[in-house]
Amino acid sequence: MTRTAMTDDERYAAIRARDTRFDGMFFTCVRSTGIFCRPSCPARTPQRGGVDFAPSAAAAVAGGFRACKRCGPTAPPGSPDDDPMGSLSGRALRLIDEGALDEEGTVPDLARRLAVSERTLHRALVAVTGAGALAHARMRRARRAHELVIGSELPLAQIAHVSGFGSERQFHETFTQLFGHSPSAVRERSHGRAGGPSRAAEGGSVVTARLAVRRPFDGAGLAAWFAHRAVPGVEDLSGSVWTRAVRLPHGPGVLQIDLGAAGALPVSMRLADLRDHAAAISLARRLLDLDADPVGIDGGLSASVPALAPLVDARPGARLPGTPSLAEALLWAVTGQQITTSQAREQITRATDLLTEELPADLHLSGVHRAPVDPGIAAAHAEEWFRGPAARRRTLVSAIGAVSTDLDLDVSRPVDELRADLLALRGIGPWTADYVLLRGVRAIDVAPARDVALLGAARDLGLAEDHASLQQELVPAAPWRSYASMHLWHHQASLRRSSPRRASARTRRGSTAAAPPSVHSSHSAPEGHPS
């Protein structure tokens, strides 16, 4: 998304108004105190002549400023550190956030992964954020260490190691510079205020944290989506509390997040290997689309497609429900073609029961006790669990096998390149490719073609009467067509709950195949290459 350039006077007006819409777009650096803040910080507004502005938290820290304790600007969602349009800087920052520069990772390695020179990478990062890759990596390590200091009882020496610092001395110096107090002082204050963190389970680690989220946030919509697709033993919804087993780089883990919480979302993580702490946080943010800009998205949809305005008003802050990997999104998409969501869940449950093991006992939480099925293994054993057409079974085996082993479907690559690779696979057509990208890599500007549920909702709203006109009507919603699709899917689900016959009749009118109840992802004809 292109960000409109602001003058310093306009930035100062925003901080005087404490306008949360500008949080993450820039940071206020107060020269007299050496502190940097969000624009919405509740502290007294500094004098105009005493402030500078930085484009990112990393740039502020690099300039010698430390984070404000009141507004906590070190992890602002929707900041320049996140670029949903897939630019070079955004892709680089996502990889850094996932640990690309931790352990043995280097800047040259990162540049090679992004297929650019080190100089090009540095220039792109500095142009957008005002700081280079190492400064951002340092910021990530400090954030990670801060979360572990207040959210665990681990020894500080161990925190320094798992956070990626080269030494305890570097850890203490960086932490104290950024947060204004030593790690031990911060831990003492936080434990005295909150009663202490969760204790480590034998054989694993339990870490708590809070996930910053830009409001409004439609946690109820995410909870309903996940509940309808929850595989028993792998995923659980209890009220607004979502629990899910995940695969992480060094072992399994279980995340538990309260989607209905006010403010930051509390998360409890049970990790087989504490080195996966940063990866778990990053995955949770991606699964819940926490870095979206809801104010900009909602305003853009309402203005560009007036028929969607009532849906946006009724469900502000709708998010894209993610999957841990592109391969898992593909597994669900292919399995769910031409059947209901409930039937697809039954198939995936059968694969899970056949092909996965119990999690270690110390990771069990709220009925979650199994690892999610590995998409590659599920595809290789499709004949044992898949109940459907032979052509679709062959697609599972070939397409998911290719994604899991052969293709370079790195989620840091541009969406257009990923889509082209998916469409080149036998049995994968436009609907499947778009649905997989929406859920697997948080592609923000796709409206899956020939989706029956989308068309049913569009007809009820008077937006469109056929698939072609629906695609045309959604063109003005760019670059937020994925969010437009989510609103339409939610609307169709509400129609089915309130009046199944009415929704079914509207869906059937003019389409070649009716969507069965509770289908959120179906199209009207088989896709891809002939079998």
mmCIF file of C-alpha atoms in Angstrom, residues 135-461:
data_model
loop_
_atom_site.group_PDB
_atom_site.id
_atom_site.type_symbol
_atom_site.label_atom_id
_atom_site.label_comp_id
_atom_site.label_asym_id
_atom_site.label_seq_id
_atom_site.Cartn_x
_atom_site.Cartn_y
_atom_site.Cartn_z
ATOM 1 C CA ALA A 135 19.227 -2.473 13.005
ATOM 2 C CA HIS A 136 15.897 -4.202 12.458
ATOM 3 C CA ALA A 137 17.334 -7.557 13.548
ATOM 4 C CA ARG A 138 18.617 -5.901 16.721
ATOM 5 C CA MET A 139 15.167 -4.472 17.382
ATOM 6 C CA ARG A 140 13.568 -7.896 16.885
ATOM 7 C CA ARG A 141 15.989 -9.514 19.329
ATOM 8 C CA ALA A 142 15.247 -6.843 21.915
ATOM 9 C CA ARG A 143 11.495 -7.265 21.521
ATOM 10 C CA ARG A 144 11.828 -11.020 21.800
ATOM 11 C CA ALA A 145 13.994 -10.701 24.896
ATOM 12 C CA HIS A 146 11.538 -8.272 26.509
ATOM 13 C CA GLU A 147 8.659 -10.707 25.961
ATOM 14 C CA LEU A 148 10.667 -13.535 27.544
ATOM 15 C CA VAL A 149 11.807 -11.379 30.466
ATOM 16 C CA ILE A 150 8.236 -10.517 31.459
ATOM 17 C CA GLY A 151 6.504 -13.645 30.128
ATOM 18 C CA SER A 152 8.711 -16.445 31.483
ATOM 19 C CA GLU A 153 10.852 -17.444 34.440
ATOM 20 C CA LEU A 154 13.844 -18.385 32.316
ATOM 21 C CA PRO A 155 17.309 -17.347 33.517
ATOM 22 C CA LEU A 156 18.459 -14.129 31.866
ATOM 23 C CA ALA A 157 21.511 -15.872 30.411
ATOM 24 C CA GLN A 158 19.226 -18.326 28.615
ATOM 25 C CA ILE A 159 17.044 -15.482 27.360
ATOM 26 C CA ALA A 160 20.101 -13.769 25.909
ATOM 27 C CA HIS A 161 20.986 -16.962 24.029
ATOM 28 C CA VAL A 162 17.559 -17.852 22.653
ATOM 29 C CA SER A 163 16.886 -14.227 21.700
ATOM 30 C CA GLY A 164 19.860 -14.284 19.351
ATOM 31 C CA PHE A 165 22.335 -12.038 21.198
ATOM 32 C CA GLY A 166 26.004 -12.858 20.808
ATOM 33 C CA SER A 167 26.719 -12.371 24.514
ATOM 34 C CA GLU A 168 25.052 -11.526 27.824
ATOM 35 C CA ARG A 169 26.824 -8.182 27.813
ATOM 36 C CA GLN A 170 25.345 -7.283 24.409
ATOM 37 C CA PHE A 171 21.933 -8.392 25.638
ATOM 38 C CA HIS A 172 22.074 -6.221 28.786
ATOM 39 C CA GLU A 173 23.411 -3.161 26.943
ATOM 40 C CA THR A 174 20.837 -3.338 24.139
ATOM 41 C CA PHE A 175 17.953 -4.072 26.486
ATOM 42 C CA THR A 176 18.833 -1.243 28.877
ATOM 43 C CA GLN A 177 19.298 1.248 26.036
ATOM 44 C CA LEU A 178 15.934 0.417 24.506
ATOM 45 C CA PHE A 179 13.768 -0.003 27.596
ATOM 46 C CA GLY A 180 15.517 2.323 30.043
ATOM 47 C CA HIS A 181 16.035 -0.343 32.717
ATOM 48 C CA SER A 182 18.037 -3.521 33.074
ATOM 49 C CA PRO A 183 16.365 -6.871 32.309
ATOM 50 C CA SER A 184 16.313 -7.833 35.988
ATOM 51 C CA ALA A 185 14.615 -4.552 36.957
ATOM 52 C CA VAL A 186 11.974 -4.947 34.238
ATOM 53 C CA ARG A 187 11.289 -8.534 35.343
ATOM 54 C CA GLU A 188 10.958 -7.551 38.987
ATOM 55 C CA ARG A 189 8.492 -4.759 38.204
ATOM 56 C CA SER A 190 6.396 -6.821 35.778
ATOM 57 C CA HIS A 191 6.156 -9.844 38.078
ATOM 58 C CA GLY A 192 5.192 -7.715 41.012
ATOM 59 C CA ARG A 193 2.449 -6.073 38.974
ATOM 60 C CA ALA A 194 1.050 -9.140 37.188
ATOM 61 C CA GLY A 195 1.710 -11.890 39.741
ATOM 62 C CA GLY A 196 4.373 -13.612 37.621
ATOM 63 C CA PRO A 197 4.240 -15.584 34.391
ATOM 64 C CA SER A 198 3.309 -19.168 33.758
ATOM 65 C CA ARG A 199 5.813 -21.722 34.968
ATOM 66 C CA ALA A 200 7.725 -23.956 32.616
ATOM 67 C CA ALA A 201 6.231 -27.378 32.079
ATOM 68 C CA GLU A 202 8.591 -30.327 32.492
ATOM 69 C CA GLY A 203 10.195 -31.103 29.130
ATOM 70 C CA GLY A 204 8.868 -27.962 27.465
ATOM 71 C CA SER A 205 8.472 -24.237 28.031
ATOM 72 C CA VAL A 206 5.368 -22.175 28.728
ATOM 73 C CA VAL A 207 5.704 -18.537 27.726
ATOM 74 C CA THR A 208 3.080 -15.821 27.877
ATOM 75 C CA ALA A 209 2.958 -12.650 25.818
ATOM 76 C CA ARG A 210 0.541 -10.034 24.514
ATOM 77 C CA LEU A 211 -0.019 -9.553 20.790
ATOM 78 C CA ALA A 212 -0.436 -5.918 19.776
ATOM 79 C CA VAL A 213 -3.365 -5.430 17.412
ATOM 80 C CA ARG A 214 -4.693 -2.388 15.649
ATOM 81 C CA ARG A 215 -8.390 -1.872 16.382
ATOM 82 C CA PRO A 216 -11.093 -2.501 15.335
ATOM 83 C CA PHE A 217 -10.528 -6.252 15.359
ATOM 84 C CA ASP A 218 -13.177 -8.813 14.354
ATOM 85 C CA GLY A 219 -12.098 -11.584 16.695
ATOM 86 C CA ALA A 220 -15.590 -13.081 16.625
ATOM 87 C CA GLY A 221 -15.392 -13.556 12.853
ATOM 88 C CA LEU A 222 -12.036 -15.322 13.139
ATOM 89 C CA ALA A 223 -13.347 -17.518 15.960
ATOM 90 C CA ALA A 224 -16.378 -18.567 13.900
ATOM 91 C CA TRP A 225 -14.216 -19.331 10.863
ATOM 92 C CA PHE A 226 -11.713 -21.425 12.820
ATOM 93 C CA ALA A 227 -14.425 -23.224 14.812
ATOM 94 C CA HIS A 228 -16.120 -24.417 11.621
ATOM 95 C CA ARG A 229 -12.855 -25.925 10.372
ATOM 96 C CA ALA A 230 -11.337 -27.134 13.647
ATOM 97 C CA VAL A 231 -9.870 -30.643 13.451
ATOM 98 C CA PRO A 232 -10.495 -32.420 16.790
ATOM 99 C CA GLY A 233 -7.338 -32.800 18.821
ATOM 100 C CA VAL A 234 -5.486 -30.216 16.710
ATOM 101 C CA GLU A 235 -7.620 -27.105 17.165
ATOM 102 C CA ASP A 236 -10.204 -26.019 19.738
ATOM 103 C CA LEU A 237 -12.509 -23.057 20.296
ATOM 104 C CA SER A 238 -13.910 -22.433 23.758
ATOM 105 C CA GLY A 239 -15.873 -19.217 23.627
ATOM 106 C CA SER A 240 -13.406 -16.712 22.215
ATOM 107 C CA VAL A 241 -10.320 -18.681 23.289
ATOM 108 C CA TRP A 242 -8.623 -20.335 20.322
ATOM 109 C CA THR A 243 -6.105 -23.142 20.862
ATOM 110 C CA ARG A 244 -4.117 -24.691 18.036
ATOM 111 C CA ALA A 245 -1.207 -27.075 17.609
ATOM 112 C CA VAL A 246 1.453 -25.877 15.166
ATOM 113 C CA ARG A 247 4.684 -27.091 13.613
ATOM 114 C CA LEU A 248 7.651 -24.814 14.316
ATOM 115 C CA PRO A 249 11.241 -24.892 13.040
ATOM 116 C CA HIS A 250 12.635 -26.802 16.037
ATOM 117 C CA GLY A 251 9.609 -28.843 17.122
ATOM 118 C CA PRO A 252 5.870 -28.740 17.846
ATOM 119 C CA GLY A 253 4.039 -26.126 19.867
ATOM 120 C CA VAL A 254 0.559 -25.164 21.035
ATOM 121 C CA LEU A 255 -0.764 -21.593 20.889
ATOM 122 C CA GLN A 256 -3.699 -20.365 22.969
ATOM 123 C CA ILE A 257 -5.057 -16.881 22.233
ATOM 124 C CA ASP A 258 -8.104 -15.028 23.532
ATOM 125 C CA LEU A 259 -9.623 -13.527 20.369
ATOM 126 C CA GLY A 260 -12.204 -11.615 22.377
ATOM 127 C CA ALA A 261 -9.822 -9.761 24.677
ATOM 128 C CA ALA A 262 -9.831 -5.992 24.837
ATOM 129 C CA GLY A 263 -6.551 -4.337 23.967
ATOM 130 C CA ALA A 264 -3.587 -6.554 23.177
ATOM 131 C CA LEU A 265 -4.427 -10.250 22.770
ATOM 132 C CA PRO A 266 -3.014 -12.507 25.521
ATOM 133 C CA VAL A 267 -1.234 -15.579 24.179
ATOM 134 C CA SER A 268 0.119 -18.605 26.006
ATOM 135 C CA MET A 269 2.665 -20.694 24.096
ATOM 136 C CA ARG A 270 3.735 -24.225 24.972
ATOM 137 C CA LEU A 271 6.938 -24.861 23.056
ATOM 138 C CA ALA A 272 8.988 -28.033 22.724
ATOM 139 C CA ASP A 273 12.019 -25.820 21.991
ATOM 140 C CA LEU A 274 12.304 -22.280 23.295
ATOM 141 C CA ARG A 275 14.239 -21.222 20.202
ATOM 142 C CA ASP A 276 10.853 -21.250 18.453
ATOM 143 C CA HIS A 277 9.522 -18.377 20.552
ATOM 144 C CA ALA A 278 10.006 -15.745 17.834
ATOM 145 C CA ALA A 279 8.671 -18.059 15.128
ATOM 146 C CA ALA A 280 5.567 -18.774 17.231
ATOM 147 C CA ILE A 281 4.836 -15.072 17.749
ATOM 148 C CA SER A 282 5.327 -14.348 14.053
ATOM 149 C CA LEU A 283 3.080 -17.265 13.070
ATOM 150 C CA ALA A 284 0.334 -16.184 15.475
ATOM 151 C CA ARG A 285 0.342 -12.672 14.015
ATOM 152 C CA ARG A 286 0.118 -14.064 10.485
ATOM 153 C CA LEU A 287 -2.654 -16.568 11.299
ATOM 154 C CA LEU A 288 -4.767 -13.769 12.774
ATOM 155 C CA ASP A 289 -3.774 -11.051 10.270
ATOM 156 C CA LEU A 290 -2.851 -8.775 13.174
ATOM 157 C CA ASP A 291 -0.750 -6.400 11.080
ATOM 158 C CA ALA A 292 -3.630 -5.270 8.876
ATOM 159 C CA ASP A 293 -4.664 -1.603 8.807
ATOM 160 C CA PRO A 294 -8.398 -1.967 9.574
ATOM 161 C CA VAL A 295 -9.218 1.727 9.433
ATOM 162 C CA GLY A 296 -7.723 2.123 5.974
ATOM 163 C CA ILE A 297 -9.188 -1.153 4.690
ATOM 164 C CA ASP A 298 -12.702 -0.547 6.019
ATOM 165 C CA GLY A 299 -12.757 3.029 4.781
ATOM 166 C CA GLY A 300 -11.485 1.996 1.357
ATOM 167 C CA LEU A 301 -14.059 -0.784 0.939
ATOM 168 C CA SER A 302 -17.005 1.353 2.026
ATOM 169 C CA ALA A 303 -16.035 4.189 -0.294
ATOM 170 C CA SER A 304 -15.151 2.090 -3.341
ATOM 171 C CA VAL A 305 -17.997 -0.470 -3.210
ATOM 172 C CA PRO A 306 -21.008 1.159 -1.476
ATOM 173 C CA ALA A 307 -22.914 -2.134 -1.404
ATOM 174 C CA LEU A 308 -20.306 -3.439 1.044
ATOM 175 C CA ALA A 309 -20.642 -0.493 3.443
ATOM 176 C CA PRO A 310 -23.400 -2.101 5.576
ATOM 177 C CA LEU A 311 -21.290 -5.269 5.931
ATOM 178 C CA VAL A 312 -18.235 -3.245 6.944
ATOM 179 C CA ASP A 313 -20.266 -1.255 9.469
ATOM 180 C CA ALA A 314 -21.668 -4.467 10.957
ATOM 181 C CA ARG A 315 -18.277 -6.224 11.099
ATOM 182 C CA PRO A 316 -15.481 -3.648 11.434
ATOM 183 C CA GLY A 317 -11.928 -4.907 11.408
ATOM 184 C CA ALA A 318 -12.537 -8.164 9.492
ATOM 185 C CA ARG A 319 -9.326 -10.182 9.105
ATOM 186 C CA LEU A 320 -7.982 -12.862 6.776
ATOM 187 C CA PRO A 321 -7.840 -16.226 8.630
ATOM 188 C CA GLY A 322 -4.487 -17.738 7.780
ATOM 189 C CA THR A 323 -2.956 -21.191 7.621
ATOM 190 C CA PRO A 324 0.546 -22.018 8.898
ATOM 191 C CA SER A 325 1.774 -22.801 5.399
ATOM 192 C CA LEU A 326 0.842 -22.474 1.760
ATOM 193 C CA ALA A 327 0.873 -26.282 1.496
ATOM 194 C CA GLU A 328 -1.756 -26.591 4.243
ATOM 195 C CA ALA A 329 -3.968 -24.031 2.500
ATOM 196 C CA LEU A 330 -3.639 -26.084 -0.693
ATOM 197 C CA LEU A 331 -4.530 -29.297 1.161
ATOM 198 C CA TRP A 332 -7.764 -27.750 2.436
ATOM 199 C CA ALA A 333 -8.616 -26.096 -0.891
ATOM 200 C CA VAL A 334 -8.230 -29.234 -3.006
ATOM 201 C CA THR A 335 -9.905 -31.490 -0.439
ATOM 202 C CA GLY A 336 -12.823 -29.061 -0.130
ATOM 203 C CA GLN A 337 -13.599 -28.660 -3.834
ATOM 204 C CA GLN A 338 -17.280 -29.345 -4.588
ATOM 205 C CA ILE A 339 -18.128 -30.452 -1.025
ATOM 206 C CA THR A 340 -19.193 -28.692 2.180
ATOM 207 C CA THR A 341 -16.733 -27.326 4.673
ATOM 208 C CA SER A 342 -17.924 -29.900 7.220
ATOM 209 C CA GLN A 343 -17.227 -32.712 4.783
ATOM 210 C CA ALA A 344 -13.764 -31.323 4.066
ATOM 211 C CA ARG A 345 -13.057 -31.172 7.794
ATOM 212 C CA GLU A 346 -14.091 -34.826 8.143
ATOM 213 C CA GLN A 347 -11.605 -35.773 5.430
ATOM 214 C CA ILE A 348 -8.742 -33.818 7.026
ATOM 215 C CA THR A 349 -9.662 -35.313 10.415
ATOM 216 C CA ARG A 350 -9.402 -38.803 8.937
ATOM 217 C CA ALA A 351 -5.949 -37.993 7.549
ATOM 218 C CA THR A 352 -4.889 -36.577 10.923
ATOM 219 C CA ASP A 353 -6.052 -39.660 12.823
ATOM 220 C CA LEU A 354 -4.185 -41.944 10.431
ATOM 221 C CA LEU A 355 -0.962 -40.045 9.955
ATOM 222 C CA THR A 356 -0.076 -38.034 13.079
ATOM 223 C CA GLU A 357 1.288 -38.798 16.521
ATOM 224 C CA GLU A 358 0.305 -37.567 19.961
ATOM 225 C CA LEU A 359 2.071 -34.424 21.132
ATOM 226 C CA PRO A 360 4.300 -34.727 24.221
ATOM 227 C CA ALA A 361 2.118 -34.627 27.332
ATOM 228 C CA ASP A 362 3.632 -31.345 28.533
ATOM 229 C CA LEU A 363 2.275 -29.617 25.415
ATOM 230 C CA HIS A 364 -1.357 -30.746 25.817
ATOM 231 C CA LEU A 365 -3.774 -27.874 26.348
ATOM 232 C CA SER A 366 -7.575 -27.501 26.183
ATOM 233 C CA GLY A 367 -8.217 -30.727 24.288
ATOM 234 C CA VAL A 368 -5.378 -30.121 21.836
ATOM 235 C CA HIS A 369 -3.062 -33.133 21.900
ATOM 236 C CA ARG A 370 -2.167 -33.952 18.271
ATOM 237 C CA ALA A 371 0.148 -32.350 15.760
ATOM 238 C CA PRO A 372 -1.497 -31.087 12.549
ATOM 239 C CA VAL A 373 -1.108 -33.458 9.628
ATOM 240 C CA ASP A 374 1.871 -32.730 7.401
ATOM 241 C CA PRO A 375 0.454 -31.778 3.960
ATOM 242 C CA GLY A 376 3.191 -33.636 2.093
ATOM 243 C CA ILE A 377 2.604 -36.832 4.075
ATOM 244 C CA ALA A 378 -1.167 -36.471 3.691
ATOM 245 C CA ALA A 379 -0.786 -36.129 -0.073
ATOM 246 C CA ALA A 380 1.484 -39.163 -0.314
ATOM 247 C CA HIS A 381 -1.100 -41.267 1.560
ATOM 248 C CA ALA A 382 -4.212 -39.782 -0.070
ATOM 249 C CA GLU A 383 -5.564 -43.207 -1.036
ATOM 250 C CA GLU A 384 -5.834 -44.113 2.646
ATOM 251 C CA TRP A 385 -8.046 -41.200 3.739
ATOM 252 C CA PHE A 386 -9.430 -39.238 0.778
ATOM 253 C CA ARG A 387 -12.998 -40.094 -0.249
ATOM 254 C CA GLY A 388 -13.642 -38.378 -3.556
ATOM 255 C CA PRO A 389 -13.011 -38.401 -7.297
ATOM 256 C CA ALA A 390 -9.841 -40.095 -8.501
ATOM 257 C CA ALA A 391 -8.867 -36.970 -10.459
ATOM 258 C CA ARG A 392 -8.915 -34.887 -7.298
ATOM 259 C CA ARG A 393 -6.886 -37.518 -5.476
ATOM 260 C CA ARG A 394 -4.274 -37.293 -8.218
ATOM 261 C CA THR A 395 -4.241 -33.515 -7.796
ATOM 262 C CA LEU A 396 -3.613 -33.917 -4.073
ATOM 263 C CA VAL A 397 -0.685 -36.219 -4.741
ATOM 264 C CA SER A 398 0.930 -34.217 -7.547
ATOM 265 C CA ALA A 399 0.197 -30.609 -6.568
ATOM 266 C CA ILE A 400 0.826 -30.816 -2.835
ATOM 267 C CA GLY A 401 3.786 -33.089 -3.444
ATOM 268 C CA ALA A 402 5.281 -30.468 -5.747
ATOM 269 C CA VAL A 403 4.628 -27.630 -3.295
ATOM 270 C CA SER A 404 6.101 -29.603 -0.400
ATOM 271 C CA THR A 405 9.243 -30.852 -2.131
ATOM 272 C CA ASP A 406 9.970 -29.295 -5.527
ATOM 273 C CA LEU A 407 8.711 -25.736 -5.907
ATOM 274 C CA ASP A 408 10.370 -22.712 -4.366
ATOM 275 C CA LEU A 409 7.118 -21.360 -2.953
ATOM 276 C CA ASP A 410 8.822 -19.102 -0.425
ATOM 277 C CA VAL A 411 6.098 -16.852 1.016
ATOM 278 C CA SER A 412 8.468 -13.898 0.754
ATOM 279 C CA ARG A 413 8.170 -14.029 -3.044
ATOM 280 C CA PRO A 414 5.731 -11.678 -4.832
ATOM 281 C CA VAL A 415 2.141 -12.932 -4.969
ATOM 282 C CA ASP A 416 2.012 -12.826 -8.781
ATOM 283 C CA GLU A 417 4.972 -15.191 -9.020
ATOM 284 C CA LEU A 418 3.459 -17.603 -6.500
ATOM 285 C CA ARG A 419 0.150 -17.561 -8.370
ATOM 286 C CA ALA A 420 1.835 -18.364 -11.677
ATOM 287 C CA ASP A 421 3.626 -21.340 -10.114
ATOM 288 C CA LEU A 422 0.395 -22.627 -8.588
ATOM 289 C CA LEU A 423 -1.524 -22.326 -11.857
ATOM 290 C CA ALA A 424 1.186 -24.318 -13.612
ATOM 291 C CA LEU A 425 0.382 -27.330 -11.413
ATOM 292 C CA ARG A 426 -1.899 -30.027 -12.826
ATOM 293 C CA GLY A 427 -5.436 -29.708 -11.452
ATOM 294 C CA ILE A 428 -5.002 -26.192 -10.000
ATOM 295 C CA GLY A 429 -7.154 -23.448 -11.483
ATOM 296 C CA PRO A 430 -7.758 -19.771 -10.672
ATOM 297 C CA TRP A 431 -10.160 -20.342 -7.771
ATOM 298 C CA THR A 432 -7.858 -22.727 -5.946
ATOM 299 C CA ALA A 433 -4.785 -20.556 -6.558
ATOM 300 C CA ASP A 434 -6.499 -17.422 -5.246
ATOM 301 C CA TYR A 435 -8.010 -19.138 -2.209
ATOM 302 C CA VAL A 436 -4.644 -20.690 -1.334
ATOM 303 C CA LEU A 437 -2.873 -17.331 -1.626
ATOM 304 C CA LEU A 438 -5.517 -15.553 0.461
ATOM 305 C CA ARG A 439 -5.154 -18.025 3.314
ATOM 306 C CA GLY A 440 -1.608 -19.278 2.882
ATOM 307 C CA VAL A 441 0.324 -16.037 2.366
ATOM 308 C CA ARG A 442 -2.225 -13.339 3.321
ATOM 309 C CA ALA A 443 -2.583 -12.076 -0.240
ATOM 310 C CA ILE A 444 -4.738 -9.008 0.257
ATOM 311 C CA ASP A 445 -6.078 -8.391 -3.251
ATOM 312 C CA VAL A 446 -7.694 -11.579 -4.557
ATOM 313 C CA ALA A 447 -11.356 -12.446 -5.076
ATOM 314 C CA PRO A 448 -11.503 -16.191 -5.886
ATOM 315 C CA ALA A 449 -13.137 -16.569 -9.301
ATOM 316 C CA ARG A 450 -16.417 -18.496 -9.706
ATOM 317 C CA ASP A 451 -16.891 -18.844 -5.949
ATOM 318 C CA VAL A 452 -20.511 -19.842 -5.390
ATOM 319 C CA ALA A 453 -20.703 -18.511 -1.833
ATOM 320 C CA LEU A 454 -19.379 -15.103 -2.900
ATOM 321 C CA LEU A 455 -21.949 -14.944 -5.670
ATOM 322 C CA GLY A 456 -24.781 -15.911 -3.299
ATOM 323 C CA ALA A 457 -23.898 -13.049 -0.977
ATOM 324 C CA ALA A 458 -23.502 -10.618 -3.884
ATOM 325 C CA ARG A 459 -26.974 -11.497 -5.184
ATOM 326 C CA ASP A 460 -28.532 -10.925 -1.786
ATOM 327 C CA LEU A 461 -26.931 -7.477 -1.667
#
